[in-house]
mmCIF file of C-alpha atoms in Angstrom:
data_model
loop_
_atom_site.group_PDB
_atom_site.id
_atom_site.type_symbol
_atom_site.label_atom_id
_atom_site.label_comp_id
_atom_site.label_asym_id
_atom_site.label_seq_id
_atom_site.Cartn_x
_atom_site.Cartn_y
_atom_site.Cartn_z
ATOM 1 C CA MET A 1 18.084 -7.486 -27.011
ATOM 2 C CA ILE A 2 17.525 -6.020 -23.563
ATOM 3 C CA SER A 3 20.220 -6.789 -21.012
ATOM 4 C CA ILE A 4 20.689 -5.913 -17.366
ATOM 5 C CA GLN A 5 22.848 -2.809 -17.003
ATOM 6 C CA THR A 6 23.828 -3.074 -13.300
ATOM 7 C CA ASP A 7 26.202 -5.115 -11.144
ATOM 8 C CA ALA A 8 25.156 -8.210 -9.165
ATOM 9 C CA SER A 9 24.213 -6.473 -5.899
ATOM 10 C CA ASP A 10 22.135 -3.809 -7.667
ATOM 11 C CA THR A 11 20.472 -6.521 -9.746
ATOM 12 C CA ALA A 12 19.565 -8.566 -6.662
ATOM 13 C CA GLY A 13 18.124 -5.481 -4.944
ATOM 14 C CA GLY A 14 16.208 -4.458 -8.042
ATOM 15 C CA VAL A 15 14.753 -7.922 -8.538
ATOM 16 C CA PHE A 16 13.765 -8.052 -4.856
ATOM 17 C CA MET A 17 12.035 -4.657 -5.083
ATOM 18 C CA ALA A 18 10.234 -5.663 -8.290
ATOM 19 C CA VAL A 19 8.956 -8.861 -6.665
ATOM 20 C CA ALA A 20 8.005 -6.938 -3.509
ATOM 21 C CA GLY A 21 6.128 -4.415 -5.665
ATOM 22 C CA LEU A 22 4.168 -7.178 -7.365
ATOM 23 C CA GLY A 23 3.439 -8.667 -3.942
ATOM 24 C CA CYS A 24 2.086 -5.310 -2.761
ATOM 25 C CA ALA A 25 -0.103 -5.114 -5.854
ATOM 26 C CA CYS A 26 -1.526 -8.590 -5.177
ATOM 27 C CA PHE A 27 -2.054 -7.765 -1.498
ATOM 28 C CA GLY A 28 -3.916 -4.571 -2.397
ATOM 29 C CA GLY A 29 -5.888 -6.374 -5.094
ATOM 30 C CA LEU A 30 -7.347 -8.666 -2.461
ATOM 31 C CA ALA A 31 -8.687 -5.627 -0.603
ATOM 32 C CA VAL A 32 -10.114 -4.083 -3.779
ATOM 33 C CA LEU A 33 -11.841 -7.260 -4.901
ATOM 34 C CA ARG A 34 -13.077 -8.391 -1.470
ATOM 35 C CA PRO A 35 -13.600 -5.333 0.775
ATOM 36 C CA GLY A 36 -15.802 -7.368 3.125
ATOM 37 C CA SER A 37 -12.880 -9.601 4.084
ATOM 38 C CA PRO A 38 -9.706 -7.524 3.646
ATOM 39 C CA PRO A 39 -6.220 -8.759 4.479
ATOM 40 C CA LYS A 40 -5.566 -9.027 8.202
ATOM 41 C CA PRO A 41 -3.624 -5.815 8.929
ATOM 42 C CA PHE A 42 -6.345 -3.544 7.569
ATOM 43 C CA GLU A 43 -9.962 -3.171 8.575
ATOM 44 C CA GLY A 44 -12.612 -0.508 8.214
ATOM 45 C CA PRO A 45 -15.572 0.445 6.035
ATOM 46 C CA ALA A 46 -15.646 -0.943 2.509
ATOM 47 C CA TRP A 47 -14.825 2.401 0.870
ATOM 48 C CA VAL A 48 -11.745 2.829 3.070
ATOM 49 C CA VAL A 49 -10.578 -0.732 2.401
ATOM 50 C CA ARG A 50 -11.006 -0.238 -1.342
ATOM 51 C CA ALA A 51 -9.122 3.075 -1.272
ATOM 52 C CA TRP A 52 -6.298 1.439 0.673
ATOM 53 C CA GLY A 53 -6.241 -1.523 -1.711
ATOM 54 C CA PHE A 54 -6.219 0.702 -4.777
ATOM 55 C CA GLY A 55 -3.362 2.743 -3.330
ATOM 56 C CA TYR A 56 -1.412 -0.423 -2.619
ATOM 57 C CA VAL A 57 -2.022 -1.717 -6.157
ATOM 58 C CA LEU A 58 -0.792 1.568 -7.644
ATOM 59 C CA LEU A 59 2.227 1.699 -5.375
ATOM 60 C CA GLY A 60 3.162 -1.933 -6.068
ATOM 61 C CA LEU A 61 2.820 -1.659 -9.837
ATOM 62 C CA GLY A 62 4.714 1.639 -9.862
ATOM 63 C CA THR A 63 7.554 0.143 -7.831
ATOM 64 C CA ALA A 64 7.747 -2.969 -10.022
ATOM 65 C CA ALA A 65 7.760 -0.893 -13.220
ATOM 66 C CA ARG A 66 10.369 1.496 -11.866
ATOM 67 C CA MET A 67 12.708 -1.304 -10.792
ATOM 68 C CA GLY A 68 12.222 -3.131 -14.078
ATOM 69 C CA LEU A 69 13.149 -0.018 -16.041
ATOM 70 C CA MET A 70 16.162 0.673 -13.827
ATOM 71 C CA LEU A 71 17.409 -2.906 -14.273
ATOM 72 C CA VAL A 72 17.530 -2.559 -18.053
ATOM 73 C CA GLY A 73 19.286 0.801 -17.779
ATOM 74 C CA LYS A 74 16.449 3.108 -18.765
ATOM 75 C CA GLU A 75 15.408 6.200 -16.899
ATOM 76 C CA PRO A 76 12.200 5.561 -14.918
ATOM 77 C CA ALA A 77 9.195 6.894 -16.789
ATOM 78 C CA ARG A 78 7.197 9.833 -15.550
ATOM 79 C CA LEU A 79 4.214 7.540 -15.256
ATOM 80 C CA THR A 80 5.818 5.668 -12.361
ATOM 81 C CA ALA A 81 6.577 8.956 -10.590
ATOM 82 C CA VAL A 82 2.984 10.114 -11.059
ATOM 83 C CA THR A 83 1.779 6.746 -9.777
ATOM 84 C CA HIS A 84 3.802 7.226 -6.602
ATOM 85 C CA LEU A 85 2.474 10.767 -6.217
ATOM 86 C CA VAL A 86 -1.110 9.493 -6.442
ATOM 87 C CA ALA A 87 -0.672 6.314 -4.392
ATOM 88 C CA THR A 88 1.095 7.842 -1.397
ATOM 89 C CA PRO A 89 -1.620 10.373 -0.434
ATOM 90 C CA LEU A 90 -4.285 7.757 -1.131
ATOM 91 C CA LEU A 91 -2.618 5.349 1.289
ATOM 92 C CA ILE A 92 -2.049 7.987 3.955
ATOM 93 C CA CYS A 93 -5.639 9.272 3.796
ATOM 94 C CA SER A 94 -7.149 5.772 3.853
ATOM 95 C CA ILE A 95 -5.007 4.703 6.810
ATOM 96 C CA THR A 96 -5.986 7.873 8.686
ATOM 97 C CA ALA A 97 -9.672 7.303 7.901
ATOM 98 C CA ALA A 98 -9.459 3.694 9.090
ATOM 99 C CA TYR A 99 -7.800 4.837 12.327
ATOM 100 C CA VAL A 100 -10.576 7.367 12.942
ATOM 101 C CA VAL A 101 -13.300 4.811 12.223
ATOM 102 C CA ARG A 102 -11.682 2.219 14.503
ATOM 103 C CA ARG A 103 -11.287 4.791 17.274
ATOM 104 C CA ARG A 104 -14.957 5.821 17.006
ATOM 105 C CA ARG A 105 -16.079 2.200 17.151
ATOM 106 C CA ARG A 106 -14.024 1.593 20.272
ATOM 107 C CA ARG A 107 -15.332 4.737 21.913
ATOM 108 C CA LEU A 108 -18.945 3.860 21.102
ATOM 109 C CA ALA A 109 -18.451 0.307 22.358
ATOM 110 C CA GLY A 110 -16.923 1.602 25.594
ATOM 111 C CA THR A 111 -13.683 -0.327 25.193
ATOM 112 C CA ALA A 112 -11.370 2.669 24.765
ATOM 113 C CA ALA A 113 -10.136 2.372 28.344
ATOM 114 C CA VAL A 114 -9.258 -1.335 28.227
ATOM 115 C CA GLY A 115 -6.046 -2.006 30.088
ATOM 116 C CA ARG A 116 -6.046 1.244 32.052
ATOM 117 C CA HIS A 117 -6.362 1.548 35.787
ATOM 118 C CA LYS A 118 -9.504 3.205 37.026
#
């Protein structure tokens, strides 16, 4: 039978991180499944939203799997490390692309100087 191999504070932190990882995966899944209406903090073209969502799903599932394995006393699998190595650049590139797209839209709309003194 599998039992938890850590003390109470490590267990609480591990459970919190596993739940947070699953929450990230659900949050990213919304962006993957509905790129036309992504979650509020992220906007951009559909391909950028899907890339961001996929990165978030990978990162969330990797974090949940890693914490689950650590709670039962096993060494985290290489698969979770590879997942983090793939998800992190995917998130960084999609966030950068969304920033560039948003900046171009503002510049084309002429609202880049909102709030500045002329």
